[in-house]
Each structure stands twice: as C-alpha cells, then as structure tokens.
XYZ file of C-alpha atoms in Angstrom:
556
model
C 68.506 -2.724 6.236
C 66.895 -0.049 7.844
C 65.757 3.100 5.714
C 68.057 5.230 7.653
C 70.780 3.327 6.632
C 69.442 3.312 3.083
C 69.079 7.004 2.816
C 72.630 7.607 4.058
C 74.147 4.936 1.207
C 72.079 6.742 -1.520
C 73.266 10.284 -0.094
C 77.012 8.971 -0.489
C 76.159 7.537 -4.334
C 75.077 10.860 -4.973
C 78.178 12.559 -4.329
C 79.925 10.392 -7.003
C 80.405 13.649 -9.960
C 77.678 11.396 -11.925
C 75.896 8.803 -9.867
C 75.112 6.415 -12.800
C 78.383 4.461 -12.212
C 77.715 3.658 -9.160
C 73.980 2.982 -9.464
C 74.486 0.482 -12.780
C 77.738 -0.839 -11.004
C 76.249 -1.825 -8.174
C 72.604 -3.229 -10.307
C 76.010 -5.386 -12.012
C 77.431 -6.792 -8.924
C 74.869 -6.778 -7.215
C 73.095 -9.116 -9.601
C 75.863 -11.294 -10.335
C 76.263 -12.233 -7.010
C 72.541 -13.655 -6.736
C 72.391 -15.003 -10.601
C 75.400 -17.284 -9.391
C 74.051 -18.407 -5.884
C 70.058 -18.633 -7.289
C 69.232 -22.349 -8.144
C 68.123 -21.799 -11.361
C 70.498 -18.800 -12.489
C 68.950 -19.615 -16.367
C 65.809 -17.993 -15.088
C 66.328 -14.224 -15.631
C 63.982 -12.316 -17.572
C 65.582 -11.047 -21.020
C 64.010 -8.027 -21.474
C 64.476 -6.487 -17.860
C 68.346 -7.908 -18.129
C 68.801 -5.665 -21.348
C 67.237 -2.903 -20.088
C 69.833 -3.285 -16.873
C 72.702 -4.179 -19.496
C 72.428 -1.197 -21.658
C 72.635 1.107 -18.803
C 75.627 -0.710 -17.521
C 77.237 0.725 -20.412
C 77.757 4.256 -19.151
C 80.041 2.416 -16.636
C 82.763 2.492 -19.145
C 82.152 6.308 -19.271
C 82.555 7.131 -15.512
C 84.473 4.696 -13.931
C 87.509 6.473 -13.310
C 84.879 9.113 -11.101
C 83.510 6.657 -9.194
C 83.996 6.307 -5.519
C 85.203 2.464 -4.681
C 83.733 3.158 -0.885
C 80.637 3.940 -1.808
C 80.417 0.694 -4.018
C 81.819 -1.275 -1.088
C 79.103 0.162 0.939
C 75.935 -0.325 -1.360
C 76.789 -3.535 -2.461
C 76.626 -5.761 0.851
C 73.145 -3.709 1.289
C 71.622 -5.017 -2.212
C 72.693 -8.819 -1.376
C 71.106 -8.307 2.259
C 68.047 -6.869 1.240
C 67.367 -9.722 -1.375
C 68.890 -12.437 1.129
C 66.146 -11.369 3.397
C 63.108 -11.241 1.170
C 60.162 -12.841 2.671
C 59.894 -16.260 1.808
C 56.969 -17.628 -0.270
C 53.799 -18.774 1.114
C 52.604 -20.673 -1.936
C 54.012 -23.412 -3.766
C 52.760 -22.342 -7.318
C 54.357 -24.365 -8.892
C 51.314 -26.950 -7.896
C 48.575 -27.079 -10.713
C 45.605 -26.300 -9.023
C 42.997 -28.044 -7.249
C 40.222 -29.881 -9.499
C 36.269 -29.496 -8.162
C 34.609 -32.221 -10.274
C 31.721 -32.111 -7.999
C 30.589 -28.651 -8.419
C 30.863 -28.949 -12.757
C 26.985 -28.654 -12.659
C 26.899 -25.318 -12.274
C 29.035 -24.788 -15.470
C 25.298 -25.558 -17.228
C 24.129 -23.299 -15.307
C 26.159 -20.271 -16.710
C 25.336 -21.658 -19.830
C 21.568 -21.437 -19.095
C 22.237 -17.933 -17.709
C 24.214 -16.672 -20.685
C 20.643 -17.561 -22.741
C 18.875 -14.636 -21.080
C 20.368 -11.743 -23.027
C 20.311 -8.866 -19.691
C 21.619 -6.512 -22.148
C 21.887 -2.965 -20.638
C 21.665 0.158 -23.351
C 22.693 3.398 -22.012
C 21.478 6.851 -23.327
C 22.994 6.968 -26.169
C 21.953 3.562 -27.959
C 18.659 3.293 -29.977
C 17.755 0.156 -28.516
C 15.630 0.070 -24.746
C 17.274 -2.111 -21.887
C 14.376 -4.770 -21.908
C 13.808 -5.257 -18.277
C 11.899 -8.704 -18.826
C 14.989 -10.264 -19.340
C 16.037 -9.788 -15.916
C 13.032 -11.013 -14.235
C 13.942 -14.152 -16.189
C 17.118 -14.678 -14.963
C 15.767 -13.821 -11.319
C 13.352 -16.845 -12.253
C 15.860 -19.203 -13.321
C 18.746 -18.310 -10.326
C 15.330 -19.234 -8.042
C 15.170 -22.716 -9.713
C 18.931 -23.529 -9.734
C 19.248 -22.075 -6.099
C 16.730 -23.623 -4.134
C 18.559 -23.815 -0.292
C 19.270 -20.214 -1.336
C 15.816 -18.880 -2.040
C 14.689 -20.780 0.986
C 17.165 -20.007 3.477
C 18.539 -16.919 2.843
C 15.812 -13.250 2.739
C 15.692 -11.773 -0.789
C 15.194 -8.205 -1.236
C 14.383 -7.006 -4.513
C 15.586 -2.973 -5.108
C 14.581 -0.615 -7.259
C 12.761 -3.429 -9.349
C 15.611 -5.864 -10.776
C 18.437 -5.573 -8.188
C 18.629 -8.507 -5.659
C 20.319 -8.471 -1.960
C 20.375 -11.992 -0.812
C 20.897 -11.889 3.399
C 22.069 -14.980 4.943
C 22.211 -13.758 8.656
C 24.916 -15.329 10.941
C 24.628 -16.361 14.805
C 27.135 -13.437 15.595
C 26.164 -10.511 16.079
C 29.311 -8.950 17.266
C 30.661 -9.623 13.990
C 30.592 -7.121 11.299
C 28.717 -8.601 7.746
C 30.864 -8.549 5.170
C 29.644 -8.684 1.200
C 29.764 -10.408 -1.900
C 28.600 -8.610 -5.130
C 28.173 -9.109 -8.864
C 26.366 -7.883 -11.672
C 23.307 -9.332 -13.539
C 23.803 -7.338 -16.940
C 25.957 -7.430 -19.947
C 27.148 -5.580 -22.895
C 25.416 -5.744 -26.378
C 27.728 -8.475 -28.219
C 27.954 -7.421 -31.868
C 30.165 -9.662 -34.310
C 31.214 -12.521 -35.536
C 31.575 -15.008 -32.681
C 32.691 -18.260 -32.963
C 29.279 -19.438 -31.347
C 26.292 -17.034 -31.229
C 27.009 -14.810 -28.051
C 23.390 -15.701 -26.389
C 22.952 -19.326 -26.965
C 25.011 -20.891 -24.170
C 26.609 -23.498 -25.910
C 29.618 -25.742 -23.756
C 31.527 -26.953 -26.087
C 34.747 -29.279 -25.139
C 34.281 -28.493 -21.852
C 34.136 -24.477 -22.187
C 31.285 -22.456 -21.927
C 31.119 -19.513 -24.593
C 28.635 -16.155 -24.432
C 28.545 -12.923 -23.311
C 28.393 -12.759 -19.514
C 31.022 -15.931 -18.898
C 33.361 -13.806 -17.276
C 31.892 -10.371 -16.885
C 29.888 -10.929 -14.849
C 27.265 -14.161 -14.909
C 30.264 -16.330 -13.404
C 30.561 -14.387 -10.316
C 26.694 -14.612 -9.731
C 26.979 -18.272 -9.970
C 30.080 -18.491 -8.281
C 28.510 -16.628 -5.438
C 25.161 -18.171 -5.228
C 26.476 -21.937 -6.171
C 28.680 -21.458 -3.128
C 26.390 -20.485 -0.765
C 23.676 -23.346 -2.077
C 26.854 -25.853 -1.392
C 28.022 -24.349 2.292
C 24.176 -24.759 3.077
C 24.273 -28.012 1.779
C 27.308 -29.106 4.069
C 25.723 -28.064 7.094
C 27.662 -24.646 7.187
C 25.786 -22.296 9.585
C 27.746 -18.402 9.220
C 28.361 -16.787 12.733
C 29.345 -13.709 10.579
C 26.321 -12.285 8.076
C 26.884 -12.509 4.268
C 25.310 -10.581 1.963
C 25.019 -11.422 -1.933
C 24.478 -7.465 -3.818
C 23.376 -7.998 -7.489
C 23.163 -4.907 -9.090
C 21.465 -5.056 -12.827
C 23.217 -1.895 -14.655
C 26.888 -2.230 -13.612
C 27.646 -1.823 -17.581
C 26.009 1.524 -17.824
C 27.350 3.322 -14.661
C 24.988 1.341 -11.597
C 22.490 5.032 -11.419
C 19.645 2.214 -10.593
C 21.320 -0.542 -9.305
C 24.399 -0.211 -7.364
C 23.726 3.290 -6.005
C 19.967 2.219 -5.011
C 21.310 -1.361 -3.457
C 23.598 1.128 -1.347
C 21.058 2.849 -0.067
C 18.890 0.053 1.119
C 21.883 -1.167 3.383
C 22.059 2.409 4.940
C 18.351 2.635 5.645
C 16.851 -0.770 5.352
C 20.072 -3.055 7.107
C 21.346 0.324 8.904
C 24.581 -0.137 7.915
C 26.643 2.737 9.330
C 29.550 4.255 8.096
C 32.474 1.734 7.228
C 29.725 -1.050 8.841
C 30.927 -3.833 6.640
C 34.284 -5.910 7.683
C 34.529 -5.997 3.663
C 32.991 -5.774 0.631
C 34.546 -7.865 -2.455
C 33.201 -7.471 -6.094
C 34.540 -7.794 -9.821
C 37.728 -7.125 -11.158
C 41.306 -8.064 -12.354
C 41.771 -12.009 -12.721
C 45.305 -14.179 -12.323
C 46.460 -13.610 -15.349
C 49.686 -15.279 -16.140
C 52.488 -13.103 -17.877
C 51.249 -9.631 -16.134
C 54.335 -9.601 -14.334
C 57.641 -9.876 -15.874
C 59.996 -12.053 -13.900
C 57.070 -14.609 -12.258
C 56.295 -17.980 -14.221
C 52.471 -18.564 -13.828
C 49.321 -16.974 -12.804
C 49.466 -14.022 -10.445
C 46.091 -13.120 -8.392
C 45.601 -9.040 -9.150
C 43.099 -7.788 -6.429
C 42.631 -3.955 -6.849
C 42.423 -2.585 -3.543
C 41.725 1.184 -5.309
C 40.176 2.230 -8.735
C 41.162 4.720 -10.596
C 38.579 7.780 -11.191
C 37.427 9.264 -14.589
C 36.367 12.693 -15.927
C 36.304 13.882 -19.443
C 36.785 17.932 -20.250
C 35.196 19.776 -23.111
C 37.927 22.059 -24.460
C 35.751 24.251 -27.007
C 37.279 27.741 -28.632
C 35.183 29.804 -29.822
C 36.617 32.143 -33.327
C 35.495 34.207 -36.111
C 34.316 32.614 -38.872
C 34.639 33.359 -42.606
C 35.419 32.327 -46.265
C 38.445 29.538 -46.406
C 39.825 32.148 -49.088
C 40.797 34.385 -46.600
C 42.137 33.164 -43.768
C 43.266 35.375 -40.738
C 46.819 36.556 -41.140
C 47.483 37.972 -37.802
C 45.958 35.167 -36.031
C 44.757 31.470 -35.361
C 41.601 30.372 -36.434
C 39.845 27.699 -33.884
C 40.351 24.417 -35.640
C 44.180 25.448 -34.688
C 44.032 26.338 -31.364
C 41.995 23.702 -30.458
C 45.027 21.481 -32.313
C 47.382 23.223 -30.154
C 45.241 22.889 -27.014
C 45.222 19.293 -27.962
C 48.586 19.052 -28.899
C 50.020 20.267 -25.754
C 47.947 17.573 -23.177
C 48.916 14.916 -25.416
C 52.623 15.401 -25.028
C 52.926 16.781 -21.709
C 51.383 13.690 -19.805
C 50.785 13.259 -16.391
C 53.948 12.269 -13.855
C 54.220 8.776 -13.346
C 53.896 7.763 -9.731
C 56.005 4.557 -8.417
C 57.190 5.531 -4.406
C 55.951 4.124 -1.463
C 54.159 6.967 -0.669
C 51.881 5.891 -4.179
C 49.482 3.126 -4.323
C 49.948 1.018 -6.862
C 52.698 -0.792 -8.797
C 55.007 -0.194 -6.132
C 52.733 -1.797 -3.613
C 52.543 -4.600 -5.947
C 56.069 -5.684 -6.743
C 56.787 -5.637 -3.273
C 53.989 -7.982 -2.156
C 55.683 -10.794 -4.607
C 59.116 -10.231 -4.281
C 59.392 -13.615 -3.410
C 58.568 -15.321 -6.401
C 60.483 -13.232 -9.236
C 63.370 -14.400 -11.086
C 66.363 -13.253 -9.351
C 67.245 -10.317 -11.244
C 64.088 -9.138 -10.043
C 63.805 -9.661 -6.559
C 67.238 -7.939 -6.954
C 65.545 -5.263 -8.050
C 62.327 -5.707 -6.040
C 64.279 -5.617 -2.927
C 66.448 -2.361 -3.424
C 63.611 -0.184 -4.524
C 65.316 2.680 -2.560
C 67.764 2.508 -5.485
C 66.266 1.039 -8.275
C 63.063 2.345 -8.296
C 63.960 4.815 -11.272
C 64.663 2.575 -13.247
C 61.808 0.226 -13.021
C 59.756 3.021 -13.479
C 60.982 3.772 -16.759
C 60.984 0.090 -17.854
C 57.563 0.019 -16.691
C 56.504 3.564 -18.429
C 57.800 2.075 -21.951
C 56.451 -2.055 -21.349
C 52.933 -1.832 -22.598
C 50.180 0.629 -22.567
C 48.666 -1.249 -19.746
C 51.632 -1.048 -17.281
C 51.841 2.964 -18.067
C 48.369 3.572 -17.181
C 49.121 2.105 -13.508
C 51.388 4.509 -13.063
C 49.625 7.659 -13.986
C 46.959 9.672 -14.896
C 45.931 9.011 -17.926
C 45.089 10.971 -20.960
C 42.814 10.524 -24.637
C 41.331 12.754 -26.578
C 38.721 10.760 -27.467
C 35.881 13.383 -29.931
C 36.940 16.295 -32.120
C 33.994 18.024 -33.461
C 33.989 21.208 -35.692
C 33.062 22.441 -38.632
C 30.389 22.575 -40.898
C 31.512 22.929 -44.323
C 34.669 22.767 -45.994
C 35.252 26.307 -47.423
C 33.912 27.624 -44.201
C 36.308 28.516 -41.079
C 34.792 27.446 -38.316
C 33.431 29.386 -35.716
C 32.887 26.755 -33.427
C 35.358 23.774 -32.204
C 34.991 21.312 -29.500
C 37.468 18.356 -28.351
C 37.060 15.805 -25.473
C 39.544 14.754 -23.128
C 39.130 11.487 -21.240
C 41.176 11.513 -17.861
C 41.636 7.826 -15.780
C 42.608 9.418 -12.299
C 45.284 7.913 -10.680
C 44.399 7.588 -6.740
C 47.025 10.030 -5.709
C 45.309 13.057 -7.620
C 41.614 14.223 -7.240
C 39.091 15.836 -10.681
C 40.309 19.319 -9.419
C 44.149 18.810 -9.806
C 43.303 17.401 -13.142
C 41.490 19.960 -14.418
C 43.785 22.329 -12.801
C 46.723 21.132 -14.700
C 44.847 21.062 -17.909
C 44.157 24.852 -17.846
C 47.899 25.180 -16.855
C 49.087 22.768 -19.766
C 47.057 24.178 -22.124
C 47.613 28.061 -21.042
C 45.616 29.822 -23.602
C 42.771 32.393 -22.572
C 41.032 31.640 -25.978
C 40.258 27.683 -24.600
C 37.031 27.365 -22.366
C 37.759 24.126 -19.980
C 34.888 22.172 -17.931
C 33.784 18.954 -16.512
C 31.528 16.970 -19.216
C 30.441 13.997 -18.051
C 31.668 11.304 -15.674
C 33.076 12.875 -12.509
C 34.233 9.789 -10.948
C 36.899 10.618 -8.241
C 39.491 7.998 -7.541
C 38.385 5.094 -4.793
C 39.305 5.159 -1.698
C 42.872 2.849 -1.454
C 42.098 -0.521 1.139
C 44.908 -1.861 2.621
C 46.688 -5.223 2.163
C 48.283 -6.037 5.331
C 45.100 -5.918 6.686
C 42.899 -9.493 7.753
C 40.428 -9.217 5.244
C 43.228 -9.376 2.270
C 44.961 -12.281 4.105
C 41.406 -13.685 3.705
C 41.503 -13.289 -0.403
C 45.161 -14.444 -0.641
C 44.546 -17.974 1.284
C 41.471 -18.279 -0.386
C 43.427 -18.013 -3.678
C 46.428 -20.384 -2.152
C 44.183 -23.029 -1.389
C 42.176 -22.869 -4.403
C 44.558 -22.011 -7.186
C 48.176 -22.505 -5.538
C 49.108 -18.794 -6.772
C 50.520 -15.801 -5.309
C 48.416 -12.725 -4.733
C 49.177 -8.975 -5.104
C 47.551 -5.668 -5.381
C 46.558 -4.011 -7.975
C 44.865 -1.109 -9.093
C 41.363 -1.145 -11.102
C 41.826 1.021 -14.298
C 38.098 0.922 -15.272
C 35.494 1.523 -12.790
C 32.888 -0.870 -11.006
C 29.497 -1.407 -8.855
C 31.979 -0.349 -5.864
C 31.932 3.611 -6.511
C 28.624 3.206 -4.747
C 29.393 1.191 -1.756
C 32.986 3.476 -0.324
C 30.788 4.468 2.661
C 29.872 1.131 3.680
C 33.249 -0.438 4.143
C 36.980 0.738 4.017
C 37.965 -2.471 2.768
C 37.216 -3.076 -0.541
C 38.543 -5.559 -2.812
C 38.015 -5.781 -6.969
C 38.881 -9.850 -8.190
C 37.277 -12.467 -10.117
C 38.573 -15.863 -9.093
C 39.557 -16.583 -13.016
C 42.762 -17.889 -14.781
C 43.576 -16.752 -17.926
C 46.478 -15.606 -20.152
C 47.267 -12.581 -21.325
C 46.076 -12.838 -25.131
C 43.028 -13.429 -22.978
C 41.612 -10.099 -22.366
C 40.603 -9.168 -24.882
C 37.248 -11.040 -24.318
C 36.138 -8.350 -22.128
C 33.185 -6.830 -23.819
C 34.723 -7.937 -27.144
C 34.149 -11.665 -29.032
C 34.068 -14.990 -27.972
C 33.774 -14.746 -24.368
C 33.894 -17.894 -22.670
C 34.981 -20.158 -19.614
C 35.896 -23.674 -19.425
C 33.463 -26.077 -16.937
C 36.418 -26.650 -14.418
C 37.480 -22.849 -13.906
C 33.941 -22.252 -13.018
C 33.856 -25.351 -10.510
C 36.692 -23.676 -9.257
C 35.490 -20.128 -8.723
C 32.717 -21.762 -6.286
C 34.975 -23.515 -4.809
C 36.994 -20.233 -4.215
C 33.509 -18.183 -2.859
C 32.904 -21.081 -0.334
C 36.750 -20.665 0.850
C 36.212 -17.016 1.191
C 32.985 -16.742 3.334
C 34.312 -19.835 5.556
C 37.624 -17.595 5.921
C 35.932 -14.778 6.771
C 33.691 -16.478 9.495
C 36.309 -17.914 11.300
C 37.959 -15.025 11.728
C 37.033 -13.367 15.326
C 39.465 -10.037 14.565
C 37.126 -8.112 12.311
C-alpha cells in the first residue's frame, strides 16, 4: 500500500475518541489472520506475543467507541502489506559451507595470538612495546609469501602496514579491506593463558581471536589463496592494518589515512568502499528469526564525555549551609536530572538504525513479526517500546546514550567540599551531533551553579552508508554464499579504525565474518577469547568472496 493511503487509514484510527482499540484490534486480527495461514503458526515469539496480548486488553475498555469502518479499512491493509513482503533470498536454514582446505591458517592465528601487540594508552603504567609488532610483521611475511611478493607493502608511521595489490582497471575505483594488529591487555583467569595460542578441540583460544588477529588473517590468507588460483583483480585492493585501533588509532589509522590522500591520492569519497571490524552474526539478536543474522553497521555512533564540576563554599561538616546547597548536592542533582531524563528514542524512517534493520529482514521473522515488520506505519510505537525495555543493548540503538561514569570530590570527611566534579559519557546516536548533546545537557540540568564542557573524546557520529546500494549487495551475497544467513544493518555502538577513513569513501561497512551466540560477547576484551579452526577457514573463505564480488562488479 502506498504511504498515502497509509497516512489517510492512520488519520481515520485517530479519530476513534481513544485510538488504542483500534490500533490493538487491528495488531489482533490482523495477526490471527497470518498465525492461521503461516505454515508453521507454532512459531511466534512469546515475549513479543505478550507484549501485543496485554495491550489487547484495553480492547475490552473501548470497544463500544470504536469505529467498525475504520477497522474494516486497516485490516485488509495489515494482511496486504505482510502478503507482499519481499521474499527471502537465503535459505538459512542450510548449515553453512565447510572450507577444510583453508584450516591451516587456523595455526596461524594461533601463532599470531603468541605475539602479545598489547597497546597501553596514557593512562596505564605499562609502555606499548613496539617490538612486538615488528614480530608479527615478521611472521605475517613468512605465512604470506605470494602476498609479500606480489602485492607493494608500505609501512606508516613505523608499525602500520598498507598492502596494495593493484588491479588491471583503472576505471575502477579501489576499494579496502582493514584490520587491526593490536590488542587489549588480557588480565584474569583464562581457561588457557591468553598469549600462548593453544587450539584445543579444534578452537583456537587468546586474546586477538576475534578482535582483531582473525580479520588480518582472514584478509591476508585470502588474498595469498586468490593469488594462488590464478585470480588477477581488475579493481585495486588495499589491505590497511592499523597497530593502535584499541587506544583511539592517533598513530595508526589517522596516519594510514593520510598516506592514501597524499601518497595513493585518493580524493574525496575515492574508494568504491571501505569494510573493517565490527558486529558479527550473532544468533538470537533479533527476536522473531531462528539462526544467525549478519549485523553490518553502516554508521557508528559518536562519543563525548562532559565534566559537570560546581564549584561551593567550603567549611566544617558541623555547620552546614541552611539557606543553601552545598556542591556534593548539586552536583547529585545535576546528576540526578541527566540520568532520568534520557535522550528520545529514535525508531522512524527518517532514523538510521533499528528501523532500517527490521525492515531489511522482514522476510525471515516469525509471523507475528513480519506482521509487525510490515505495518511499521502503525506499529512502530509499539516496537519501540518493546525494544526500549528488551535489553540494555537494544535501548542503546535507539538513542543517545547516557553514564555517569567518575564522581570525584572531597577531601576529608568532616570537610564540605569546595570542589566537585562528575563525568558524563554520551554514545551519540547518528541523528544528533556533540553540540545538541551538550546543548541539552545545560538545558536538562538548568542550574547556573554547574560549569558544563567537552572532556575528552569528541567523536561525532559516522557518516550513515547506505544499504540499497551495490557495495552492500556485495557483503550480503558474500555472507549468503558463505554462511547461508540473512544480512541487515546495524549500527556500531563503540567506535573503530573507520573515524579516520569518512573522507575516503561514503560507503563504509563495520562486520567480522564470525558466528557466534549471544552468551558469546562477552569475549570482547574480556576472558577466554577464542575461535574454532573451521569459523576461521570460513572467514577466508568469506574475504576471497568479497574482493571477487567486488571485481566483477563494473557499476562502482
């Protein structure tokens, strides 16, 4: 149905005296109707159908104000909308493929994994030992060989690496791969010591398995195996390897992007795309699909944190101020008042995001939710509040995000201080920019006594790529072929090498070619990272199906 039509029907529902009869009336028959034609109508998703169930309730309430023509009228638009969903373009119900031939490079992880590239930021006592990545530069020499002998090798800034393998094509813009050579420190009690590369049972455990020494060898192993197939690129591929990703990129990233501009003159948006790190299919991050869904963030959300400081007269805790606050308390209120008066949650098509998401695998939900999926001109209110209230996860891809993170004040405890200070971490949703955010602090907060400014990060939001575009159609058959799963947007809630490179390309892409479940993540920079032999066979697999879909395409 056209959106004209659609904003006429929800016009009409809104003249009902209260429009929830008709809105959970029409989520009840409309859903009935496609439970009882679906295949499988014991595939529903329980937590989704209570939420829809309860507020079915208030029927009882207002059905004698409802209007029975405006229920005729909305309901034949829900079943047509979901009738004429897109169909799905992958059977994922197909286990995915099996590489046997490419398990070798599984010991080479491992041997990566030895080299601890352990970056320390600022505030850590230890140094970042730079020998450690002229190691692993050694040792990706040795395992790559066609690599290092066919491909030019630029070393930046000292330990970042920009592999060139330069296509026939000319008339073709380059497009590029990138990964990081660094880790985190890995403190803890692992279940096998963090740095000594063991595979055990087929897996391979350490810090860097899957942030981010898999995508190096993923990347490198599948250029090594396209060489070693004959494969000659009409399109140039570059390989970025930047070698402080976990402390912000200052000397690698931002110094790699630089070299395109002045040493590959790449010009402004030069790049057909540019795909690096990020979510992973992880199975259960949508409610409503069985398996493995593909996230690819095509934006990243920015960061800033504000110093809120008051500044107060002092004096003996005996004798407190009677007529007014003293500044641990107005700090508390300062506090107080961002912490309950959060930042809107954004789900419209005018957003990127979640809503961008759902839509792009309506096709494979249980039928409640493509229901739902498919009539987001009516239900999107209330998938936004199921969302809001799922997980701490789901909220923060709807919003800005806010944590106090560091209260400091203080000095004695019979004292008053004179001095407070509390820090406010922001996540910026792509739809706002730092200055709105601090804008609607100061407003929030509205208190002359609180100082606000910008303390450290300043990260605006990304840029937000498209995904009807070629170069995501070359991600999602990449991922078809590879893993037999669907593939959706998503939208990066940490940030990543790619802050550095939004000049070079307006297509920009955050995945890592992984499987995993959703108990899962917390291996990111935590304990017991690790990857089994066959997912990273796979993930080379996946980096040769990318490049060769990529070069064949003559559009971009």
């Amino acid at each position: 149905m056209n959106e004209e039509c659609n904003t006429t029907l929800v016009n009409k529902a809104r003249t009902v005296n209260n429009h929830h009869f008709a809105f959970t009336l029409a989520i009840f028959l409309g859903l009935s109707c496609v439970v009882t034609a679906a295949p499988n109508p014991a595939i529903v998703d329980a937590p989704l159908l209570s939420q829809a169930l309860q507020v079915l309730m208030q029927v009882l309430v207002f059905a004698r104000m409802a209007s029975m023509y405006t229920l005729m009228a909305i309901v034949p638009v829900l079943a047509f909308n979901t009738l004429t969903c897109p169909q799905r373009k992958v059977d994922h119900t197909k286990p995915p493929a099996k590489f046997a031939q490419f398990d070798k490079y599984g010991k080479v992880l491992a041997e990566c994994i030895k080299i601890p590239t352990i970056s320390h930021d600022a505030t850590s006592d230890e140094k970042t030992d730079h020998s450690q990545l002229a190691k692993l530069k050694s040792l990706l020499a040795k395992s790559f060989p066609n690599v290092h002998s066919n491909l030019s090798i630029a070393v930046v800034n000292g330990h970042s690496l920009v592999y060139k393998w330069v296509g026939s094509d000319k008339s073709l813009a380059p497009i590029m791969l990138c990964a990081h050579l660094d880790v985190v420190p890995a403190p803890g009690d692992w279940v096998h010591p963090p740095f000594a590369g063991k595979i055990v049972d087929g897996v391979i455990w350490g810090r860097g398995a899957i942030d981010n020494k898999h995508n190096v060898v993923g990347e490198l192993a599948a250029v090594e195996e396209l060489i070693l197939a004959g494969f000659k690129p009409r399109r140039t591929v570059y390989l970025a390897m930047g070698h402080d990703e976990e402390i912000g990129g200052n000397e690698g990233a931002k110094m790699i992007a630089e070299h395109m501009k002045k040493e590959e003159k790449i010009g402004k948006n030069g790049l057909a795309a540019i795909f690096d790190e990020g979510p992973m299919m992880v199975e259960g991050a949508l409610p409503g699909i069985k398996g493995p869904v593909a996230l690819v963030a095509n934006s990243e959300k920015g960061a800033v944190t504000i110093e809120i400081s008051v500044e107060a007269a002092g004096g003996h805790s005996s004798m407190p101020p009677i007529k007014e606050q003293n500044s641990i308390s107005i700090i508390a209120s300062a506090v107080n008042a961002l912490e309950t008066n959060q930042f809107p949650a954004r789900f419209s098509s005018s957003s990127a995001g979640v809503y961008q998401q759902l839509l792009l695998v309506r096709p494979y939900f249980s039928p409640i939710m493509k229901v739902l999926t498919s009539n987001l001109w009516l239900f999107a209110p209330l998938i936004k509040r199921i969302l809001l209230g799922a997980s701490n996860a789901a909220a923060a891809m709807l919003r800005t995000t806010t944590a106090t993170t560091v209260i400091k004040g203080g000095t004695k405890t019979n004292v008053l201080a004179y001095s407070v200070k509390a820090y406010v971490n922001h996540r910026i949703h792509p739809a706002e920019t730092i200055e709105s955010v601090m804008e609607r602090d100061r407003r929030t907060i509205n208190d002359p006594r609180v100082t606000l400014k910008a303390f450290d990060m300043l990260i605006p939001p990304s840029p937000v790529s498209s995904v009807t575009n070629r170069q995501f159609g070359w991600i999602e058959r990449s991922v078809s072929s590879v893993f037999s799963n669907p593939t959706t947007c998503s939208i990066m809630i940490g940030n990543t090498d790619t802050r550095w490179y939004w000049g070079l390309s307006d297509s920009i892409y955050r995945f890592s070619p992984v499987e995993l479940g959703i108990g899962d993540l917390g291996m990111f920079h935590g304990l017991d990272e690790r990857l089994s032999v066959e997912g990273m066979s796979r993930i080379v697999r996946y980096y040769m199906e990318l490049i060769e879909n990529a070069d064949g395409d003559d559009e971009v």
